[in-house]
Short mmCIF file of C-alpha atoms and ligand atoms in Angstrom, two decimals:
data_model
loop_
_atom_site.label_atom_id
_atom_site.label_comp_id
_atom_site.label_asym_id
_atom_site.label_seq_id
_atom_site.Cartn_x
_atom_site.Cartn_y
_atom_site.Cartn_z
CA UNK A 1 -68.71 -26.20 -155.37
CA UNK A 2 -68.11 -29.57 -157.22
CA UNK A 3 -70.68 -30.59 -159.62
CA UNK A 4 -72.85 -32.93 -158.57
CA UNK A 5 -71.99 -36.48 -160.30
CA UNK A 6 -75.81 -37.77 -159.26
CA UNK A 7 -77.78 -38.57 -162.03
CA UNK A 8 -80.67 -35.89 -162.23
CA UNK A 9 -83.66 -37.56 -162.93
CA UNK A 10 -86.81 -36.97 -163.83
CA UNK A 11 -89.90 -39.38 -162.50
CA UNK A 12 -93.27 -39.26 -165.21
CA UNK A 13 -96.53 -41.53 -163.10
CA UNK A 14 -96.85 -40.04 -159.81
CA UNK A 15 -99.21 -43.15 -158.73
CA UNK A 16 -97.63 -45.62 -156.15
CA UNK A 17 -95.32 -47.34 -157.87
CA UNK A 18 -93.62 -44.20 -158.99
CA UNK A 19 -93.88 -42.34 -155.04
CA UNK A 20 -92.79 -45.52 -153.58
CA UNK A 21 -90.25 -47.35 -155.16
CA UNK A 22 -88.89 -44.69 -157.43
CA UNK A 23 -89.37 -41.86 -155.81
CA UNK A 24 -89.52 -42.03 -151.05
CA UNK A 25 -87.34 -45.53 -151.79
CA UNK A 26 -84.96 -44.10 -154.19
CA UNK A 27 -84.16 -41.00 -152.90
CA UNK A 28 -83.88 -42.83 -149.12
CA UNK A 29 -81.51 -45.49 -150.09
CA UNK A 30 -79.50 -44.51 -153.83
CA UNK A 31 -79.60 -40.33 -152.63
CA UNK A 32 -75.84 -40.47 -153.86
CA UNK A 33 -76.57 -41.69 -156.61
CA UNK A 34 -80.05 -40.01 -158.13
CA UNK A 35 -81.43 -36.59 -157.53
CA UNK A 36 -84.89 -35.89 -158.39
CA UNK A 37 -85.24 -32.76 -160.36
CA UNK A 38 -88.75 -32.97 -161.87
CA UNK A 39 -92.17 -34.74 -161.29
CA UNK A 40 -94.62 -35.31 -164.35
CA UNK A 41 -98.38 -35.93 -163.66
CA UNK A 42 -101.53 -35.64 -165.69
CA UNK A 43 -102.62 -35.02 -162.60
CA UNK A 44 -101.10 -32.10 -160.92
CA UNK A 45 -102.65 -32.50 -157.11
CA UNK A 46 -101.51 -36.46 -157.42
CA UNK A 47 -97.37 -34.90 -158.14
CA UNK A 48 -98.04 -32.38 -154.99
CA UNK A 49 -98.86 -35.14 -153.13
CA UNK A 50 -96.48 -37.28 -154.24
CA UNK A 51 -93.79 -34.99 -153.30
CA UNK A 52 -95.03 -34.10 -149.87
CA UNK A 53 -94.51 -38.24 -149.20
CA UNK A 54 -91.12 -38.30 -150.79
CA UNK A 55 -90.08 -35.45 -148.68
CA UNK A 56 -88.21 -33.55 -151.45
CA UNK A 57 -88.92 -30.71 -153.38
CA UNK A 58 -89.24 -30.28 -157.21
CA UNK A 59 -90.96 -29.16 -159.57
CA UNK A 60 -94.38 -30.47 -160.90
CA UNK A 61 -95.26 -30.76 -164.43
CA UNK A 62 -98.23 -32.04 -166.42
CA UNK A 63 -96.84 -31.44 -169.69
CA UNK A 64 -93.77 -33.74 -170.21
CA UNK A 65 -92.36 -32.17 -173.59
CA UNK A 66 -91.66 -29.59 -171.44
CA UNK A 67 -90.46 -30.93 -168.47
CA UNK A 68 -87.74 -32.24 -171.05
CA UNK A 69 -86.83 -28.86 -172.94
CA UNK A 70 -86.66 -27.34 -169.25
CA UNK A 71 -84.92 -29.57 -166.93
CA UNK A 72 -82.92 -31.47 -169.79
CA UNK A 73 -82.80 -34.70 -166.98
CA UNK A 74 -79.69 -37.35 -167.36
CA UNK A 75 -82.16 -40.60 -166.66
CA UNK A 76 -85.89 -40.40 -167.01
CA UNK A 77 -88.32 -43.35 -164.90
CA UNK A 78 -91.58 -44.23 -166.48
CA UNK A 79 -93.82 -45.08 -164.19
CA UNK A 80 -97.02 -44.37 -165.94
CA UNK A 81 -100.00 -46.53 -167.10
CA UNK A 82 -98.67 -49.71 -169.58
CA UNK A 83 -100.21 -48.29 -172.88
CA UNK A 84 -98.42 -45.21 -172.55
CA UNK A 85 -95.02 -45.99 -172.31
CA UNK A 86 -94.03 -45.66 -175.33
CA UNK A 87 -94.55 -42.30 -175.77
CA UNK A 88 -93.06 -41.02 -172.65
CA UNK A 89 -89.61 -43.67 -173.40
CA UNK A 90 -89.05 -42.21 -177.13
CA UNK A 91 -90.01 -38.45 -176.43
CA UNK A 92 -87.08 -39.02 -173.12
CA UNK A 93 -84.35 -40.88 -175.69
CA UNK A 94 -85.23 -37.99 -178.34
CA UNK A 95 -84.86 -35.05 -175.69
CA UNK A 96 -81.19 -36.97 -175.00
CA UNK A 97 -82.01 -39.17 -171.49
CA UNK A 98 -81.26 -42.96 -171.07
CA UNK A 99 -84.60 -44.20 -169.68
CA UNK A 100 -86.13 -46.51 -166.62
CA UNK A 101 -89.42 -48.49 -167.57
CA UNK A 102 -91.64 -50.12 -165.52
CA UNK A 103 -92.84 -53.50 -166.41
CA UNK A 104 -94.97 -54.07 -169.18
CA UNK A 105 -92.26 -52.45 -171.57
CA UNK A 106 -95.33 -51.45 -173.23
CA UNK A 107 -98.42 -53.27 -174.94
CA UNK A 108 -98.64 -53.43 -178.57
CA UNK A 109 -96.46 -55.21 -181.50
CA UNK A 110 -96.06 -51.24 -183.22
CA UNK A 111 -95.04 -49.91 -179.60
CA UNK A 112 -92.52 -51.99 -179.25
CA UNK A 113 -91.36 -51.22 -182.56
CA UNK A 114 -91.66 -47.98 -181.91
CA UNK A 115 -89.43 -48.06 -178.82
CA UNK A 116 -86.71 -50.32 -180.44
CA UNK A 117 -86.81 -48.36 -183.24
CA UNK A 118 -86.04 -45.12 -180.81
CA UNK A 119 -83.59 -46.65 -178.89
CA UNK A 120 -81.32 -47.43 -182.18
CA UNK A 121 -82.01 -44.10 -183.65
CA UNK A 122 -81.00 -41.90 -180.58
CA UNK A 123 -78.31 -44.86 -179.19
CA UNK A 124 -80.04 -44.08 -175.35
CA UNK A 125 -80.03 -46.70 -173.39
CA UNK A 126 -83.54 -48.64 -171.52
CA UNK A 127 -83.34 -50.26 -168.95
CA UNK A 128 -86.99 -52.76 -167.99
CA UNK A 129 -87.31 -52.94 -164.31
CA UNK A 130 -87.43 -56.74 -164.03
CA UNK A 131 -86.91 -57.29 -160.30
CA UNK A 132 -88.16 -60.98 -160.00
CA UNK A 133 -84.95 -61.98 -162.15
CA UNK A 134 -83.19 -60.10 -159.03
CA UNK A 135 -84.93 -62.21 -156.23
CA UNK A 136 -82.47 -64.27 -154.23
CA UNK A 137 -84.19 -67.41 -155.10
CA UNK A 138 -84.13 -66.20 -158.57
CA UNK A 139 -80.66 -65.98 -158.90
CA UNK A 140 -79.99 -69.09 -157.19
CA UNK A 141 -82.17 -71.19 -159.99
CA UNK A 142 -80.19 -69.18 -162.34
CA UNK A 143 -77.06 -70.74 -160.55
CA UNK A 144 -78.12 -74.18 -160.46
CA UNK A 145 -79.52 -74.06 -163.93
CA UNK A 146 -76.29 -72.90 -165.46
CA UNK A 147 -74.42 -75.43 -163.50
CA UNK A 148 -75.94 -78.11 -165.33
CA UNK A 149 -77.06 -79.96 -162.02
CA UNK A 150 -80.29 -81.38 -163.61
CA UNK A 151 -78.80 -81.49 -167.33
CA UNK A 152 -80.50 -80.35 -170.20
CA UNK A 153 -83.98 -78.35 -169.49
CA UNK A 154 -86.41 -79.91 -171.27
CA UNK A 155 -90.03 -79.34 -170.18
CA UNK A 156 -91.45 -76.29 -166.86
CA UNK A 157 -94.25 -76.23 -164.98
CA UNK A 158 -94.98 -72.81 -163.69
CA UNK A 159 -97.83 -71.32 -162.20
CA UNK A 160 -98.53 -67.73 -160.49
CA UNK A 161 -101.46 -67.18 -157.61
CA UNK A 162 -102.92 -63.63 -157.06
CA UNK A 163 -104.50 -63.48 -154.17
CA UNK A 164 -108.20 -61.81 -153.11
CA UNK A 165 -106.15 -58.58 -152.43
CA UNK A 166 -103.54 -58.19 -154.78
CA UNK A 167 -105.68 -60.19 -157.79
CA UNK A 168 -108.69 -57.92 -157.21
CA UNK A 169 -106.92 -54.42 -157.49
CA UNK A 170 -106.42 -55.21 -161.27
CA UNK A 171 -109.95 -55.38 -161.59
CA UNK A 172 -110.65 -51.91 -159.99
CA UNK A 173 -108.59 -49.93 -161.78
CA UNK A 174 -107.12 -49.09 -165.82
CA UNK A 175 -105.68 -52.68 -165.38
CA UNK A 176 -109.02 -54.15 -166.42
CA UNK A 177 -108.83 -53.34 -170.04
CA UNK A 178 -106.81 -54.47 -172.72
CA UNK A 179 -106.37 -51.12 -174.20
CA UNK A 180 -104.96 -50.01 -171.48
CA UNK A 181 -102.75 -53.13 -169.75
CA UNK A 182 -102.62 -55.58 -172.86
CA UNK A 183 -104.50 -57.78 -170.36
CA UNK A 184 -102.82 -59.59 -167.41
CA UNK A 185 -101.18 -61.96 -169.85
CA UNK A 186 -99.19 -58.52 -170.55
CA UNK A 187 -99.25 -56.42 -167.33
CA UNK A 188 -98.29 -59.36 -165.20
CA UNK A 189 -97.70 -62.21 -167.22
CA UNK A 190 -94.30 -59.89 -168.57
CA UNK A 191 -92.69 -60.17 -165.04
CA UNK A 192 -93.36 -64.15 -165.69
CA UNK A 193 -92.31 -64.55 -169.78
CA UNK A 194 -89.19 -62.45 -168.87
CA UNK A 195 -88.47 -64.77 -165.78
CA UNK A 196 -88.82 -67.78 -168.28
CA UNK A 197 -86.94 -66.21 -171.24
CA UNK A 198 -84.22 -65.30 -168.86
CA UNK A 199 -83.81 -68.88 -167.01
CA UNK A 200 -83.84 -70.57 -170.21
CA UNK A 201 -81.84 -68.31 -171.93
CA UNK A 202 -83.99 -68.61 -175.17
CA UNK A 203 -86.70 -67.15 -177.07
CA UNK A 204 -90.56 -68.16 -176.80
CA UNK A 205 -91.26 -69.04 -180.48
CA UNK A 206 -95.08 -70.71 -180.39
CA UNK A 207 -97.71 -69.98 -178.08
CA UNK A 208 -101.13 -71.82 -177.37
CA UNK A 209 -103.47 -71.01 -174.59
CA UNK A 210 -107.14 -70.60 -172.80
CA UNK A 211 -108.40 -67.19 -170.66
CA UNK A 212 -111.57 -66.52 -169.50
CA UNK A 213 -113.30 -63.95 -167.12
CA UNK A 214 -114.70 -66.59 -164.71
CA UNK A 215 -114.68 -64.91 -161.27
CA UNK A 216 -115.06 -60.72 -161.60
CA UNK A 217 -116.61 -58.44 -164.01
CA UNK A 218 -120.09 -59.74 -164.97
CA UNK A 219 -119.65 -62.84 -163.13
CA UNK A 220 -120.24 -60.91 -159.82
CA UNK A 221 -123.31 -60.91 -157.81
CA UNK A 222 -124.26 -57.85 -157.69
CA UNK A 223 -122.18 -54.96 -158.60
CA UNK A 224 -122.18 -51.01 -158.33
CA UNK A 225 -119.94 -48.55 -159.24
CA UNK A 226 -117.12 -48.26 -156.93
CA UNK A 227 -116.47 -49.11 -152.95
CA UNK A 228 -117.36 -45.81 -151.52
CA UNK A 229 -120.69 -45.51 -153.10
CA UNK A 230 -122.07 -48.98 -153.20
CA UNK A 231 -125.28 -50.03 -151.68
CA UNK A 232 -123.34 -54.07 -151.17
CA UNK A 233 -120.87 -52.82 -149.03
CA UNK A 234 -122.05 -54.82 -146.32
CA UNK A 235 -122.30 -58.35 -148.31
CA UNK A 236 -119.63 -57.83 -150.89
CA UNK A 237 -115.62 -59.77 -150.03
CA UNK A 238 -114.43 -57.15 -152.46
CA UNK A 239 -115.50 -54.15 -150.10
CA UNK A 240 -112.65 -51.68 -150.00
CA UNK A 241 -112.35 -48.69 -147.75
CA UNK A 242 -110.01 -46.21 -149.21
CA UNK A 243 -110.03 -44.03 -146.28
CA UNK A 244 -108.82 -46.61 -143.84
CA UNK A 245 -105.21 -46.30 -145.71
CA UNK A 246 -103.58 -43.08 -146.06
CA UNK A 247 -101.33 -43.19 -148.83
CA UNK A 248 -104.93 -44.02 -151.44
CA UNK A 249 -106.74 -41.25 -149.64
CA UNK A 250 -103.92 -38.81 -150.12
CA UNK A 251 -102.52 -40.13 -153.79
CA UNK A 252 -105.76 -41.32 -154.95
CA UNK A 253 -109.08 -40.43 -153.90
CA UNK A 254 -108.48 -36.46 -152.96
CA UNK A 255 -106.66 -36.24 -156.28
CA UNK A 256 -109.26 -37.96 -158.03
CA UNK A 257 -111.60 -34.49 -158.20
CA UNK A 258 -109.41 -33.52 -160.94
CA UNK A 259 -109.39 -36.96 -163.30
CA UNK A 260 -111.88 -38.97 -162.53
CA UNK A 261 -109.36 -41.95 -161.48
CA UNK A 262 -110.88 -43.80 -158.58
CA UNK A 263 -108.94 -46.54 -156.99
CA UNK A 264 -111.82 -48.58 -155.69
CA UNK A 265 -114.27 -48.93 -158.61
CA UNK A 266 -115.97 -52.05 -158.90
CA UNK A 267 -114.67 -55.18 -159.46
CA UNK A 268 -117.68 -56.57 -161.46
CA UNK A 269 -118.39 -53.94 -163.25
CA UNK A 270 -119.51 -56.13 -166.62
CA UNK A 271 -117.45 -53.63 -168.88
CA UNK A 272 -114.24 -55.16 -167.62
CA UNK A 273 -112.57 -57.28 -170.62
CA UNK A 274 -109.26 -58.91 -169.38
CA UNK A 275 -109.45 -62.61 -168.41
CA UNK A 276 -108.91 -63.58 -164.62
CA UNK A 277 -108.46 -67.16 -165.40
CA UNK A 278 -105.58 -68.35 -167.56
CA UNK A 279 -103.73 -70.60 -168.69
CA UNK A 280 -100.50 -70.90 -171.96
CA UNK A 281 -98.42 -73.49 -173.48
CA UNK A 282 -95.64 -72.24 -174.96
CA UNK A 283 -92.53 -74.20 -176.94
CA UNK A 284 -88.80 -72.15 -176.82
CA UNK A 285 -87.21 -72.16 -179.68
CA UNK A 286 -84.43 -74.16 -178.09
CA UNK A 287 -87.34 -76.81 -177.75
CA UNK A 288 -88.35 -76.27 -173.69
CA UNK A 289 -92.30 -76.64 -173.56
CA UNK A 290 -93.87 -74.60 -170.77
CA UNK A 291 -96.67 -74.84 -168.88
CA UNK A 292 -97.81 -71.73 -167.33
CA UNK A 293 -101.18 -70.52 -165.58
CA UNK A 294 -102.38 -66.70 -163.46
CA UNK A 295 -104.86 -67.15 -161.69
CA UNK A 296 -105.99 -64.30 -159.58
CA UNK A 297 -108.67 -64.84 -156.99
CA UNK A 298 -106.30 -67.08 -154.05
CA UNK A 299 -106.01 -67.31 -150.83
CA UNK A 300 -102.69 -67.27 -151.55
CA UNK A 301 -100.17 -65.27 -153.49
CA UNK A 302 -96.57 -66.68 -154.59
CA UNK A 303 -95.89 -69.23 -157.17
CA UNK A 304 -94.64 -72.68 -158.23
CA UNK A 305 -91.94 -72.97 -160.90
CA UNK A 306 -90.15 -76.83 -161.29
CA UNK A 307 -87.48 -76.85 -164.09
CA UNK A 308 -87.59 -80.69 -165.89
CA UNK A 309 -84.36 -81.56 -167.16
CA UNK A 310 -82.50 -85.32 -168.57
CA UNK A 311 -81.00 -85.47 -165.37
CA UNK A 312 -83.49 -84.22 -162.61
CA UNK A 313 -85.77 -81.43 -161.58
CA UNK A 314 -85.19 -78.07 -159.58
CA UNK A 315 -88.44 -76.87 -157.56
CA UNK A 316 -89.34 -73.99 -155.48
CA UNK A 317 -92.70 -73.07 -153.92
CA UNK A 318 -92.67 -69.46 -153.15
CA UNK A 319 -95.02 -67.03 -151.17
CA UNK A 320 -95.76 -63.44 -150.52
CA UNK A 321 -98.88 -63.96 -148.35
CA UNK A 322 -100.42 -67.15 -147.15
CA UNK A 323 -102.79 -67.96 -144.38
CA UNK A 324 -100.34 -70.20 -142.44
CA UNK A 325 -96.86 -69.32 -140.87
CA UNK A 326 -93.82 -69.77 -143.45
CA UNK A 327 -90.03 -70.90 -142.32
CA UNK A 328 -87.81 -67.59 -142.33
CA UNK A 329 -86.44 -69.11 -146.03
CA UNK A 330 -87.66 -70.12 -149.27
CA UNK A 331 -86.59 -73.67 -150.28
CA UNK A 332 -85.81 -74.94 -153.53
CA UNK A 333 -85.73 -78.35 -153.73
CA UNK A 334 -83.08 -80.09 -156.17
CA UNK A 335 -83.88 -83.70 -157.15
CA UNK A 336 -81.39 -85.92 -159.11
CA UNK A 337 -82.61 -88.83 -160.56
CA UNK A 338 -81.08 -91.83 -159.37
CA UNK A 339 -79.11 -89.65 -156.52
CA UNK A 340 -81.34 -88.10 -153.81
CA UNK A 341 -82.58 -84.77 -152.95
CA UNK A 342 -80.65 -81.68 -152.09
CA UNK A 343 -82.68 -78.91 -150.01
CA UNK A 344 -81.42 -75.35 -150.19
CA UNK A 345 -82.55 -72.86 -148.18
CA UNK A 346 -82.39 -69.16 -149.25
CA UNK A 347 -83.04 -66.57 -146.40
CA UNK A 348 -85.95 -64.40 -146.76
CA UNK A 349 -85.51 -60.94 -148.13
CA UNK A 350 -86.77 -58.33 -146.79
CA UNK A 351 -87.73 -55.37 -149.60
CA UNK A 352 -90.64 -55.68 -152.08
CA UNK A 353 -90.23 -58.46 -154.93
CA UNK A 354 -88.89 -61.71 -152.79
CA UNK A 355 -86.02 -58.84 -152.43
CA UNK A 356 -85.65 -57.84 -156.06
CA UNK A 357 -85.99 -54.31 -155.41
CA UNK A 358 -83.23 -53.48 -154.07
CA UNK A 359 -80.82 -55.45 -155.76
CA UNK A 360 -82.54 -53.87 -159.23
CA UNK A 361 -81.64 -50.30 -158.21
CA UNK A 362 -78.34 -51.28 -156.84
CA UNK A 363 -77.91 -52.69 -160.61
CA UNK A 364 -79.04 -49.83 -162.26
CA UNK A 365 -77.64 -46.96 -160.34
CA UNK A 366 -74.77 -48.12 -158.29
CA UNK A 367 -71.39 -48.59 -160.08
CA UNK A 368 -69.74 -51.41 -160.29
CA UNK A 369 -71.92 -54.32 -159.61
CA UNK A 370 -71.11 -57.33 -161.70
CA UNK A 371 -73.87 -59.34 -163.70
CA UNK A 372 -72.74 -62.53 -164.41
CA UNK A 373 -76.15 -64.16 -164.06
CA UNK A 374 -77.38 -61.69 -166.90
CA UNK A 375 -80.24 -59.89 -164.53
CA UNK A 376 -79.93 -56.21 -165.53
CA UNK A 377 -82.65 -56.69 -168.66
CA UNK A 378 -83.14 -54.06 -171.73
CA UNK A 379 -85.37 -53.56 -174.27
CA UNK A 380 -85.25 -56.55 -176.38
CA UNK A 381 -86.10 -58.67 -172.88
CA UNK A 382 -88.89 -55.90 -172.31
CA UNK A 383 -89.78 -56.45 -175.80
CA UNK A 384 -89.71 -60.69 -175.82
CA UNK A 385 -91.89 -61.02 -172.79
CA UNK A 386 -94.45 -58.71 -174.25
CA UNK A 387 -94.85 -60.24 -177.24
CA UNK A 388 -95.27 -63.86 -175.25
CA UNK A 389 -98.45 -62.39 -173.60
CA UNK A 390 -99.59 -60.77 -176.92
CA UNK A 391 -99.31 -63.99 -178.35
CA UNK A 392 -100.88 -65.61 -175.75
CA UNK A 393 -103.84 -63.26 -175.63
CA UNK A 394 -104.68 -63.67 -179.21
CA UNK A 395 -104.07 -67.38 -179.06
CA UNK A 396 -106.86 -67.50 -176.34
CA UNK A 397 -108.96 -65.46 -178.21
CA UNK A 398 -108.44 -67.49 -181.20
CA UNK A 399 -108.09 -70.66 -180.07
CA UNK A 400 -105.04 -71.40 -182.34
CA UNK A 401 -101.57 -71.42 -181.58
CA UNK A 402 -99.62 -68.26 -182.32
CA UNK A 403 -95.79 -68.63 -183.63
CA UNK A 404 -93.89 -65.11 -182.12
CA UNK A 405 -92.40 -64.55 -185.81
CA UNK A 406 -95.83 -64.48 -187.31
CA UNK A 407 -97.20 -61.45 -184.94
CA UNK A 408 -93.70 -59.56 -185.30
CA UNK A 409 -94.24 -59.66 -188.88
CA UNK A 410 -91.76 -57.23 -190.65
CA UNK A 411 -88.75 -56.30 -188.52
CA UNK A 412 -88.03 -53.10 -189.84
CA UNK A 413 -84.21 -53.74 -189.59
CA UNK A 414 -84.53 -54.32 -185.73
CA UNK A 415 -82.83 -57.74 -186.20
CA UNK A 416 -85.23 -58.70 -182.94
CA UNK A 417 -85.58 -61.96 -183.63
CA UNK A 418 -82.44 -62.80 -184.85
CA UNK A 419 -80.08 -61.93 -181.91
CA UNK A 420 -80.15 -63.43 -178.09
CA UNK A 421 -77.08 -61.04 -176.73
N1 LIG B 501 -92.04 -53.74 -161.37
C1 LIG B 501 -93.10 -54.00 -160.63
O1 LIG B 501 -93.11 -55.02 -160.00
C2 LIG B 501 -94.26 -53.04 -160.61
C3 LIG B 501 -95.10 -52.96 -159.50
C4 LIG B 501 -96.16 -52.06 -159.54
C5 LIG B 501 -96.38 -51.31 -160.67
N2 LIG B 501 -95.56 -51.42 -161.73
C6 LIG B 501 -95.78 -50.63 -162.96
O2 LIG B 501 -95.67 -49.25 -162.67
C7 LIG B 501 -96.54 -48.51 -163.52
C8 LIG B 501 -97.40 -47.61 -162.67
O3 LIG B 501 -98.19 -48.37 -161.77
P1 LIG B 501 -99.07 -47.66 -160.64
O4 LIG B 501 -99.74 -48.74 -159.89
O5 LIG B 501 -98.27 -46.67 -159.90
O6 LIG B 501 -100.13 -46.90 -161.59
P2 LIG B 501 -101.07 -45.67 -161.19
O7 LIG B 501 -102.22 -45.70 -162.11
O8 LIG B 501 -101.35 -45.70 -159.75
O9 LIG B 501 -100.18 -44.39 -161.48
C9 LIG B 501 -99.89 -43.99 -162.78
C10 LIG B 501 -99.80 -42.49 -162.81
O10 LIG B 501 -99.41 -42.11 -164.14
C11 LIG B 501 -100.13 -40.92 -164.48
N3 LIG B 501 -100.15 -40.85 -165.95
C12 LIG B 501 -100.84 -41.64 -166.81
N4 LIG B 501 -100.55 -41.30 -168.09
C13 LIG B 501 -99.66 -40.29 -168.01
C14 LIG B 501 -98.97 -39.51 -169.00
N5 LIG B 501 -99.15 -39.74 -170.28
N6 LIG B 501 -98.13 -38.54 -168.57
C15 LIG B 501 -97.95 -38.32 -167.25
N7 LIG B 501 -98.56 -39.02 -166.28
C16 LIG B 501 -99.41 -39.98 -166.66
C17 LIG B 501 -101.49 -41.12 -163.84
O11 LIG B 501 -102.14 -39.87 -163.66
C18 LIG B 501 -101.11 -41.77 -162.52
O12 LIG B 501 -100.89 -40.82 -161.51
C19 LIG B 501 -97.33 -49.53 -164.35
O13 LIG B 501 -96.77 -49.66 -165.62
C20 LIG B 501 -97.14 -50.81 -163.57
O14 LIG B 501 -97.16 -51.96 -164.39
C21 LIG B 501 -94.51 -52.27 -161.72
#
C-alpha cells in the first residue's frame, strides 16, 4: 500500500460550522485531499453526532492535548467558540500542525499576540478562513480596483444588513457577550475589516464609532429564558422551534443535557452586552476614510459597498435573502465620471458565502491554484481585522477615536505593524 498523501486532519468545535463546512462538506468535495482522523468536543454526545452526519468514522476526544500527542494530525481546523482560539491554534503549532481558523482569528490584543508570537516560534503556518474575499463579486472589485478604472480610492461607503433570522441567532447564543465573541464588531465585523483591509490593500490606522443595544436584550417586550420554555411563544417574532430542524435537535438540543448550551435562549434576555446597532469611521493609513455600519434586525440580509475614487465609483448591492425575487447575478455597477456607466453582471454562486466556500478550500487544500488577487489570508490579516473591531468597540464605548498603534502597544518583536506582505 502507498501512503496516503491526504492531509490527516484533525477538526476541534463540533457545532455547525465545524460538521458542515469542515467536516460533511470537506470530506464530500476535497476527500483526496483531507482525511479526518480525529474529532475534539467539550462535548462528547455533540462529536458522536457530528460524526454520524459526516458519515465517517473517527475518533472522539474532549481533551485536545491529547488528541495531539495521539493522532499527531498534519493540519488542525478550529472551529470552536471566538475566545478560544487561541489556545487550541498555539497548543496545534506547538504539537507540530499548520492550522485552519475560523473567523474571528481570535478576540483580544494579548491573543493575538499570543498567536503571532506562536506562529514565529514554531514556523507553522495559519491560515484565517476569509471566504467573502473569495466571493466572485469579491474578486471582481478586487479586479477592477487594481486596474485603476476609478483611479485613486479615496473615500467607501459600506454597510452590512443581518436579517430577523440570521441577526437574531447572535443574540441566542455565546455570541451575545463580549467575553466570549469580542462583540459583533469582532465576530462579524472581522469578515468586513478583512474585506476592507484586503480591497484597499492597507492598514486601518484610526478608528471612531457609535454601538448601542437598541433592538434585543433588555429592549425586548417581554422576555423568558429560551424558545422551548417560554410562556410568549405565541406573541414573540423571535419564537424559534428547535425541533422543527433536525440538524439543532440532533447537534444541539439532545447534546445540550451534558453542557448546558441551548441554541434557542432568549434573545432579550437583559444580560446580553454586545451592541446590535452600529456604526465606525475609520481612516487607512494610506488616507481612505470609511464609512461602515451592522445592523442586525432586517428584512434583508446582504450588503452595500461603493468604492469613491478621483476618477469614479465602483458599486455593488448584494443579497443573501430578500423578500422580493433577485436577477440570477449580482451587479456591480462601474461609474466613470465624465464617461458613462458600465454594468457587470457576475453569475450567482451557488455554495455558502456569495460562493466563497468553495473557492476557500480549493485555496487551501488543492494544489496549485494561483492567487494573484492576494485572497488566501494569514495571521497578520486575521490579526488586522481584529484589532479594527477592538478598536472600534472601545471607541464606542469611549466615545473617542482609537489610533490601531495605540491599542497594539508594544510589539514584542512581531514587526505587525510595520510590514503589509
Ligand atoms: N467563516 C464563516 O463565515 C463562519 C460561519 C459560521 C461560523 N464561523 C465560525 O466558526 C466557529 C464556530 O461556530 P459555530 O456556529 O459552529 O459555533 P458552535 O457554538 O455551534 O460550536 C462550537 C463548538 O465548539 C465546542 N468547543 C468550545 N470550546 C471548546 C474547546 N476549548 N475545545 C473543544 N471544543 C470546544 C463547543 O462545545 C461547540 O460544540 C466560530 O468561531 C464562528 O465565528 C465562521
Amino acid at each position: 500500500m502507498q501512503p496516503s498523501s491526504r492531509k490527516r486532519y484533525a477538526l476541534v468545535g463540533a457545532g455547525n460550522r465545524g460538521t458542515t463546512m469542515w467536516g460533511k462538506d470537506l470530506i464530500g468535495g476535497w476527500g483526496n485531499e483531507v482525511e479526518l482522523v480525529a474529532v475534539c468536543d467539550l462535548n462528547r454526545m455533540r462529536a458522536e453526532r457530528a460524526l454520524e452526519y459526516i458519515g465517517v468514522r473517527a475518533p472522539i476526544y474532549t481533551d485536545f492535548d491529547e488528541l495531539l500527542r495521539v493522532e499527531r494530525p498534519d493540519l488542525v481546523i478550529v472551529c470552536t467558540r471566538d475566545s478560544t482560539h487561541d489556545d487550541l491554534i498555539v497548543k496545534a503549532m506547538e504539537a507540530g500542525a499548520n492550522v485552519i481558523s475560523e473567523k474571528p482569528m481570535t478576540t483580544t490584543v494579548d491573543k493575538i499576540k499570543r498567536i503571532l508570537e506562536a506562529e514565529k516560534r514554531t514556523g507553522k503556518k495559519l491560515d484565517v478562513s476569509f471566504n467573502y474575499r473569495f466571493a466572485p463579486t469579491a474578486a471582481k472589485i478586487k479586479e477592477l480596483l487594481n486596474s485603476g478604472v476609478i483611479g485613486e480610492v479615496t473615500s467607501v461607503d459600506f454597510h452590512w444588513y443581518l436579517d430577523t433570522s440570521h441577526g437574531a441567532d447572535y443574540f441566542r447564543r455565546w455570541h451575545a457577550f463580549v467575553e466570549n465573541s469580542g462583540s459583533l464588531f469582532v465576530h462579524k465585523a472581522t469578515h468586513h475589516f478583512d474585506l476592507l483591509n484586503w480591497y484597499l490593500d492597507s492598514d486601518p490606522q484610526t478608528v471612531s464609532a457609535f454601538a448601542d443595544l437598541k433592538h434585543y436584550g433588555r429592549n425586548g417586550p417581554f422576555r423568558g429564558e429560551r424558545c422551548r420554555t417560554c410562556p410568549h411563544k405565541g406573541e414573540c417574532n423571535y419564537f424559534l422551534d428547535i425541533s422543527k430542524v433536525p440538524l439543532l435537535q440532533s447537534l444541539y438540543e439532545d447534546p445540550s443535557s451534558e453542557d448546558g448550551y441551548v441554541r434557542d435562549a432568549c434573545v432579550f434576555r437583559e444580560s446580553i452586552d454586545i451592541p446590535d446597532t452600529m456604526v465606525a469611521s475609520i481612516h487607512y493609513q494610506n488616507g481612505v476614510q470609511v464609512s461602515y455600519s451592522l445592523n442586525t434586525y432586517m428584512p434583508i440580509e446582504g450588503h452595500h459597498i461603493a468604492f469613491n475614487g478621483h476618477k469614479g465609483r465602483i458599486e455593488l448591492r448584494q443579497y443573501e435573502a430578500q423578500a422580493w425575487t433577485m436577477p440570477p447575478a449580482d451587479e456591480i455597477v462601474v461609474m466613470k465620471n465624465f464617461d458613462g456607466v458600465e454594468r457587470i453582471w457576475v453569475p450567482y454562486s451557488s455554495g455558502g458565502h456569495y460562493g466563497g466556500d468553495d473557492r476557500l478550500r480549493n485555496m487551501l487544500l488543492k494544489t496549485g491554484p494561483n492567487d494573484e488577487l492576494r485572497q488566501r489570508a494569514g495571521s497578520r490579516a486575521g490579526a488586522m481585522s481584529v484589532l479594527c473591531g477592538i478598536a472600534a468597540l472601545k471607541s464606542s464605548r469611549t466615545g473617542t477615536p482609537v489610533s490601531i498603534a495605540d491599542i497594539w502597544g508594544d510589539d514584542n518583536g512581531l514587526n505587525l505593524l510595520d510590514t503589509r506582505p
